[in-house]
Short mmCIF file of C-alpha atoms in Angstrom, two decimals:
data_model
loop_
_atom_site.label_atom_id
_atom_site.label_comp_id
_atom_site.label_asym_id
_atom_site.label_seq_id
_atom_site.Cartn_x
_atom_site.Cartn_y
_atom_site.Cartn_z
CA MET A 1 166.47 47.28 127.55
CA LYS A 2 167.92 49.89 125.22
CA ILE A 3 171.66 50.61 125.56
CA LEU A 4 173.90 53.25 124.00
CA PHE A 5 177.57 52.26 123.82
CA ALA A 6 179.77 55.23 122.88
CA ILE A 7 183.35 54.51 121.80
CA GLN A 8 186.42 56.66 121.22
CA GLY A 9 187.69 56.34 117.66
CA THR A 10 191.21 57.76 118.13
CA GLY A 11 193.71 54.91 118.13
CA ASN A 12 192.72 51.27 117.75
CA GLY A 13 192.52 50.06 121.35
CA HIS A 14 189.03 51.32 122.18
CA ILE A 15 187.39 49.78 119.15
CA SER A 16 189.38 46.55 119.54
CA ARG A 17 188.04 46.20 123.10
CA ALA A 18 184.52 47.09 121.94
CA ARG A 19 184.59 44.18 119.50
CA GLU A 20 184.68 41.94 122.57
CA ILE A 21 182.16 43.87 124.65
CA VAL A 22 179.38 44.60 122.12
CA PRO A 23 178.20 40.96 121.74
CA LEU A 24 178.04 40.68 125.54
CA LEU A 25 175.91 43.82 125.81
CA GLN A 26 173.58 42.55 123.09
CA GLN A 27 172.54 39.72 125.42
CA TYR A 28 170.77 42.33 127.58
CA GLY A 29 168.86 44.24 124.94
CA GLU A 30 169.09 46.48 121.89
CA VAL A 31 172.50 48.17 121.58
CA ASP A 32 173.07 51.35 119.58
CA LEU A 33 176.71 52.13 118.78
CA LEU A 34 178.27 55.58 118.65
CA VAL A 35 181.85 56.31 117.53
CA SER A 36 183.61 59.65 117.41
CA GLY A 37 187.20 60.34 116.37
CA THR A 38 189.25 60.15 113.21
CA GLU A 39 192.39 58.06 113.78
CA ALA A 40 191.38 54.36 113.96
CA GLU A 41 192.20 51.68 111.38
CA VAL A 42 190.07 48.90 112.89
CA SER A 43 186.29 48.87 112.76
CA LEU A 44 183.32 47.20 114.40
CA SER A 45 181.46 44.39 112.67
CA GLN A 46 178.11 45.82 113.80
CA PRO A 47 176.56 48.91 112.12
CA LEU A 48 176.89 52.31 113.79
CA LYS A 49 173.85 54.30 114.87
CA TYR A 50 175.88 57.52 115.27
CA ARG A 51 179.18 58.61 113.71
CA PHE A 52 180.56 61.93 115.00
CA HIS A 53 183.68 63.94 114.27
CA GLY A 54 184.36 64.31 117.98
CA VAL A 55 187.64 65.63 119.37
CA SER A 56 190.76 63.75 118.25
CA PHE A 57 194.50 64.27 118.18
CA VAL A 58 196.60 63.52 115.09
CA PHE A 59 199.75 61.41 115.37
CA GLY A 60 202.91 63.26 114.43
CA THR A 61 206.03 61.83 112.78
CA ASN A 62 208.66 62.49 115.44
CA GLY A 63 207.27 60.77 118.51
CA GLY A 64 204.48 63.13 119.54
CA VAL A 65 201.18 64.73 118.59
CA ASP A 66 200.95 66.89 115.46
CA ASN A 67 199.48 69.94 117.19
CA TRP A 68 198.83 71.93 114.01
CA ALA A 69 197.09 69.04 112.26
CA THR A 70 195.09 68.40 115.45
CA TRP A 71 193.99 72.03 115.57
CA LYS A 72 193.04 72.02 111.87
CA ILE A 73 190.62 69.11 112.28
CA MET A 74 189.07 70.55 115.45
CA ASN A 75 185.44 71.52 114.97
CA LEU A 76 184.02 72.71 118.28
CA ARG A 77 180.88 74.11 116.63
CA GLN A 78 180.04 70.66 115.29
CA PHE A 79 180.88 69.13 118.68
CA TRP A 80 178.43 71.50 120.40
CA HIS A 81 175.73 70.77 117.82
CA ASP A 82 176.17 66.99 118.16
CA LEU A 83 176.02 66.90 121.95
CA ARG A 84 172.89 69.09 122.03
CA HIS A 85 171.01 66.96 119.49
CA LEU A 86 171.98 63.47 120.65
CA PRO A 87 168.69 61.83 121.84
CA LEU A 88 169.61 60.23 125.16
CA LYS A 89 166.30 60.02 127.02
CA GLN A 90 165.34 56.88 125.09
CA TYR A 91 168.17 54.83 126.62
CA ASP A 92 168.04 52.77 129.81
CA LEU A 93 171.83 52.70 130.00
CA VAL A 94 174.58 54.85 128.48
CA ILE A 95 178.05 53.27 128.49
CA ASN A 96 181.07 55.34 127.52
CA ASP A 97 184.58 54.31 126.46
CA PHE A 98 186.34 57.71 126.66
CA GLU A 99 183.98 59.25 124.09
CA PRO A 100 183.42 63.00 124.64
CA VAL A 101 180.25 63.79 122.62
CA SER A 102 177.97 61.41 124.51
CA ALA A 103 179.69 62.15 127.84
CA TRP A 104 179.03 65.89 127.60
CA ALA A 105 175.58 65.27 126.12
CA CYS A 106 174.73 63.21 129.21
CA LYS A 107 176.05 65.97 131.44
CA PHE A 108 173.98 68.68 129.72
CA GLN A 109 170.86 66.50 129.49
CA ARG A 110 171.28 65.20 133.06
CA VAL A 111 171.36 61.56 132.01
CA PRO A 112 173.53 59.20 134.12
CA SER A 113 176.38 57.48 132.28
CA VAL A 114 179.02 54.94 133.16
CA SER A 115 182.61 54.76 131.94
CA LEU A 116 183.84 51.39 130.77
CA SER A 117 187.37 52.38 129.87
CA HIS A 118 191.05 52.36 130.67
CA GLN A 119 191.13 56.13 131.07
CA CYS A 120 188.60 56.21 133.91
CA SER A 121 191.08 54.27 136.05
CA PHE A 122 192.82 57.64 136.51
CA VAL A 123 189.91 58.75 138.67
CA SER A 124 191.70 56.81 141.42
CA PRO A 125 194.63 58.53 143.15
CA ASN A 126 196.22 55.06 143.45
CA THR A 127 196.80 54.77 139.69
CA PRO A 128 200.51 55.46 138.99
CA ARG A 129 201.50 58.87 137.66
CA PRO A 130 204.92 60.40 136.95
CA LYS A 131 206.55 62.30 139.83
CA LYS A 132 206.51 65.44 137.69
CA LYS A 133 202.83 66.40 137.68
CA ASP A 134 201.10 67.96 134.68
CA PRO A 135 198.04 69.77 136.12
CA PHE A 136 196.52 70.61 132.72
CA ALA A 137 196.95 67.06 131.41
CA GLN A 138 195.37 65.66 134.56
CA TRP A 139 192.47 68.11 134.23
CA LEU A 140 192.00 67.13 130.58
CA LEU A 141 192.06 63.42 131.37
CA LYS A 142 189.38 63.99 134.02
CA ASN A 143 187.15 66.31 131.98
CA TYR A 144 187.56 65.08 128.39
CA SER A 145 184.85 62.48 128.85
CA PRO A 146 183.16 62.99 132.26
CA THR A 147 180.72 60.31 133.46
CA THR A 148 178.65 59.56 136.54
CA TYR A 149 180.08 56.12 137.35
CA HIS A 150 183.33 54.30 136.55
CA VAL A 151 184.41 50.77 135.63
CA GLY A 152 188.09 50.86 134.77
CA PHE A 153 190.84 48.68 133.31
CA HIS A 154 194.59 48.79 133.94
CA PHE A 155 197.65 46.55 134.14
CA GLU A 156 196.95 46.00 137.86
CA ARG A 157 193.94 46.39 140.20
CA TYR A 158 194.93 49.73 141.70
CA ASP A 159 191.44 50.33 143.16
CA THR A 160 188.16 48.53 143.80
CA PHE A 161 186.59 49.67 140.50
CA ILE A 162 189.66 48.83 138.39
CA ASN A 163 189.91 45.49 136.56
CA THR A 164 192.71 43.83 134.66
CA PRO A 165 192.72 44.28 130.85
CA VAL A 166 190.08 42.95 128.48
CA ILE A 167 191.93 40.40 126.37
CA ARG A 168 189.95 39.69 123.23
CA SER A 169 188.79 36.10 122.62
CA GLU A 170 190.74 35.96 119.36
CA ILE A 171 193.91 36.71 121.35
CA ARG A 172 193.09 34.30 124.20
CA GLN A 173 192.48 31.46 121.71
CA MET A 174 195.53 32.24 119.60
CA GLN A 175 198.16 29.60 118.96
CA THR A 176 201.52 31.24 119.62
CA SER A 177 205.01 30.51 118.34
CA ASN A 178 208.35 32.27 118.10
CA LEU A 179 209.65 32.81 114.58
CA GLY A 180 212.25 35.28 115.86
CA HIS A 181 210.94 38.54 114.40
CA TYR A 182 209.83 41.62 116.36
CA SER A 183 206.48 43.31 115.73
CA VAL A 184 206.43 47.12 115.76
CA TYR A 185 203.57 49.59 116.15
CA LEU A 186 204.78 53.17 116.66
CA PRO A 187 202.27 55.43 114.86
CA ALA A 188 203.86 58.64 116.19
CA TYR A 189 207.07 57.98 114.20
CA ASP A 190 207.39 58.10 110.43
CA ASP A 191 208.56 55.10 108.44
CA LYS A 192 211.84 56.76 107.46
CA THR A 193 212.87 57.14 111.10
CA LEU A 194 211.95 53.56 111.91
CA LEU A 195 213.78 52.20 108.86
CA LYS A 196 216.94 54.07 109.86
CA HIS A 197 217.07 52.90 113.47
CA LEU A 198 215.61 49.40 113.15
CA GLY A 199 217.57 48.66 110.01
CA ALA A 200 220.79 49.39 111.90
CA VAL A 201 220.17 46.29 114.07
CA LYS A 202 221.13 43.92 111.27
CA ASP A 203 220.67 40.52 112.92
CA VAL A 204 216.99 41.06 113.74
CA LYS A 205 213.90 40.94 111.52
CA TRP A 206 211.35 43.68 112.10
CA GLN A 207 207.69 43.71 111.04
CA VAL A 208 206.47 47.31 111.22
CA PHE A 209 202.76 48.18 111.03
CA SER A 210 202.42 51.69 109.62
CA LYS A 211 199.58 54.21 109.46
CA ARG A 212 201.24 55.74 106.39
CA GLN A 213 202.21 52.76 104.23
CA LYS A 214 199.46 51.68 101.83
CA THR A 215 201.15 48.55 100.41
CA PRO A 216 203.68 46.15 101.97
CA MET A 217 207.36 46.91 101.34
CA GLN A 218 210.73 45.63 102.52
CA ALA A 219 214.06 47.35 103.05
CA GLY A 220 216.75 44.96 104.23
CA ASN A 221 215.70 43.38 107.51
CA VAL A 222 212.67 45.66 107.95
CA GLU A 223 209.24 44.83 106.52
CA ILE A 224 206.54 47.51 106.58
CA PHE A 225 202.85 46.67 106.37
CA PRO A 226 199.69 48.80 106.40
CA VAL A 227 197.86 48.56 109.73
CA ASN A 228 195.53 45.57 109.57
CA ASN A 229 194.01 43.76 112.56
CA GLU A 230 194.37 40.22 111.23
CA ALA A 231 197.91 40.73 109.90
CA PHE A 232 199.03 42.38 113.13
CA ASN A 233 197.56 39.57 115.25
CA LYS A 234 199.37 37.00 113.12
CA SER A 235 202.65 38.89 113.49
CA LEU A 236 202.15 39.27 117.24
CA ALA A 237 201.32 35.59 117.73
CA SER A 238 204.59 34.48 116.12
CA CYS A 239 206.97 37.25 117.24
CA GLU A 240 209.73 37.37 119.84
CA GLY A 241 208.54 40.72 121.14
CA LEU A 242 206.53 43.89 120.57
CA LEU A 243 208.03 47.38 120.24
CA THR A 244 205.21 49.85 120.71
CA GLY A 245 204.06 53.18 122.09
CA GLY A 246 202.54 53.99 125.45
CA GLY A 247 199.11 52.60 124.72
CA PHE A 248 197.31 50.08 126.89
CA GLU A 249 195.51 47.33 124.97
CA GLY A 250 198.41 46.42 122.65
CA PRO A 251 201.04 45.97 125.39
CA ALA A 252 198.50 44.14 127.57
CA GLU A 253 197.74 41.61 124.83
CA ALA A 254 201.44 41.08 124.09
CA LEU A 255 202.20 40.49 127.78
CA PHE A 256 199.27 38.07 128.00
CA LEU A 257 200.77 36.09 125.09
CA GLY A 258 204.11 35.92 126.89
CA LYS A 259 205.91 38.24 124.48
CA LYS A 260 208.68 40.67 125.36
CA VAL A 261 207.53 44.31 125.28
CA MET A 262 209.35 47.63 125.01
CA MET A 263 207.38 50.88 125.17
CA ILE A 264 208.13 54.35 123.79
CA PRO A 265 205.38 56.67 125.09
CA MET A 266 204.44 59.63 122.91
CA LYS A 267 206.06 62.93 123.82
CA GLY A 268 203.68 65.29 125.55
CA GLN A 269 200.99 62.60 125.89
CA TYR A 270 200.36 62.35 129.61
CA GLU A 271 198.23 59.22 129.57
CA GLN A 272 200.90 57.32 127.65
CA GLN A 273 203.54 58.50 130.11
CA CYS A 274 201.37 57.12 132.94
CA ASN A 275 200.81 53.82 131.10
CA ALA A 276 204.52 53.40 130.54
CA LEU A 277 205.22 54.03 134.22
CA SER A 278 202.68 51.36 135.21
CA ALA A 279 204.15 48.90 132.71
CA SER A 280 207.67 49.60 133.97
CA LYS A 281 206.53 48.50 137.45
CA LEU A 282 205.80 45.10 135.88
CA GLY A 283 209.32 45.05 134.41
CA VAL A 284 208.64 46.40 130.89
CA PRO A 285 211.55 48.53 129.63
CA VAL A 286 210.58 52.08 128.68
CA VAL A 287 212.52 54.42 126.37
CA ALA A 288 211.74 58.14 126.28
CA GLU A 289 212.30 58.64 122.56
CA ILE A 290 214.06 57.39 119.45
CA ASN A 291 217.40 59.17 119.18
CA ASP A 292 221.08 58.37 118.68
CA THR A 293 221.18 56.21 121.82
CA PHE A 294 218.18 54.14 120.80
CA GLY A 295 220.24 51.36 119.22
CA GLY A 296 221.82 50.57 122.57
CA HIS A 297 218.42 50.29 124.26
CA LEU A 298 217.20 48.01 121.48
CA THR A 299 220.21 45.72 121.69
CA LYS A 300 219.91 45.42 125.47
CA TRP A 301 216.21 44.56 125.17
CA ILE A 302 216.79 42.01 122.41
CA ASN A 303 219.48 40.25 124.45
CA ASP A 304 217.37 40.20 127.63
CA ASP A 305 215.51 36.91 128.03
CA LYS A 306 213.60 37.97 131.17
CA LYS A 307 209.96 36.88 131.03
CA ILE A 308 207.20 38.99 132.58
CA ILE A 309 204.38 36.89 134.02
CA VAL A 310 200.94 38.56 134.17
CA ASP A 311 197.57 37.37 135.42
CA PHE A 312 194.80 38.73 133.20
CA PRO A 313 191.82 36.39 133.84
CA ASP A 314 188.83 36.28 131.49
CA GLU A 315 186.31 38.33 133.50
CA THR A 316 184.74 40.47 130.78
CA ALA A 317 181.33 38.77 130.83
CA GLN A 318 181.10 39.13 134.63
CA ILE A 319 182.16 42.79 134.47
CA VAL A 320 179.51 43.58 131.83
CA ASP A 321 176.83 41.67 133.77
CA LYS A 322 177.60 43.57 136.99
CA LEU A 323 177.65 46.92 135.14
CA VAL A 324 174.27 46.37 133.47
CA LYS A 325 172.56 45.18 136.64
CA GLN A 326 174.03 47.95 138.78
CA TYR A 327 173.65 50.98 136.55
CA ALA A 328 170.70 50.45 134.16
CA ARG A 329 167.77 52.76 134.93
#
């Protein structure tokens, strides 16, 4: 069997999950890997067959997307060229993790494809959404990477095709401890903002992982490190809690490890708003933004010893097996 696995390269969650899934797919045949996007710091250990520019957003510095920078890197002509020239007929199975080039190429070339992603869980009307609807954001989430079939992941099983999160083996096998520090990953905020607000909470040690910092540095009780998978995992394994954005994989792994989690979803990023709402239903505190009241939210979270118990069983191999047997041509 010949399989194409196409992966979104914006953010680190998609590629982190793919690191777990690719070896499972390789048990069924030859796997070609495709990545598009420009904002990931982690990489796959296997070589890529295709590397496309794709359609990505750029993280801003004040809690949201940098719209101007996002527009500047947009290259729709290249996108159109790539989707028209991607050779799909050779594949028995096309699997897509929210990757737009291959999704639209499949649509134009009339090749069936299957989503294996968190985002496709929003196909279900049962997946939580904010009361205030955003019709354009919902349309974009549905049409950014359209596929024929769906196998989704979310914090809870909101529908029959939705599974609990893929927790990587390296996380499942991790020895945990509590050294008292808090790990931080908030790529939509600049380091200066984080230093100001985290540094004000003097009795807590913070380990910040930054997209902008190239070498480690320390300012008082705040350490800042470049984003690195191994270093972040080590910090997470030994932390008290994780302060992060409205992503999915990072909070899911922290909850699995029994860590406290606080989420600050990106402004104007509908999917992150939805994720934060779902997490809040589990008991995760959510803060809208970092502002002058943020210190109070932080202090309350730090002093709260409530534990959130989740059940994320190791079902990845079974999910992949079912997908291959059900959808391969």
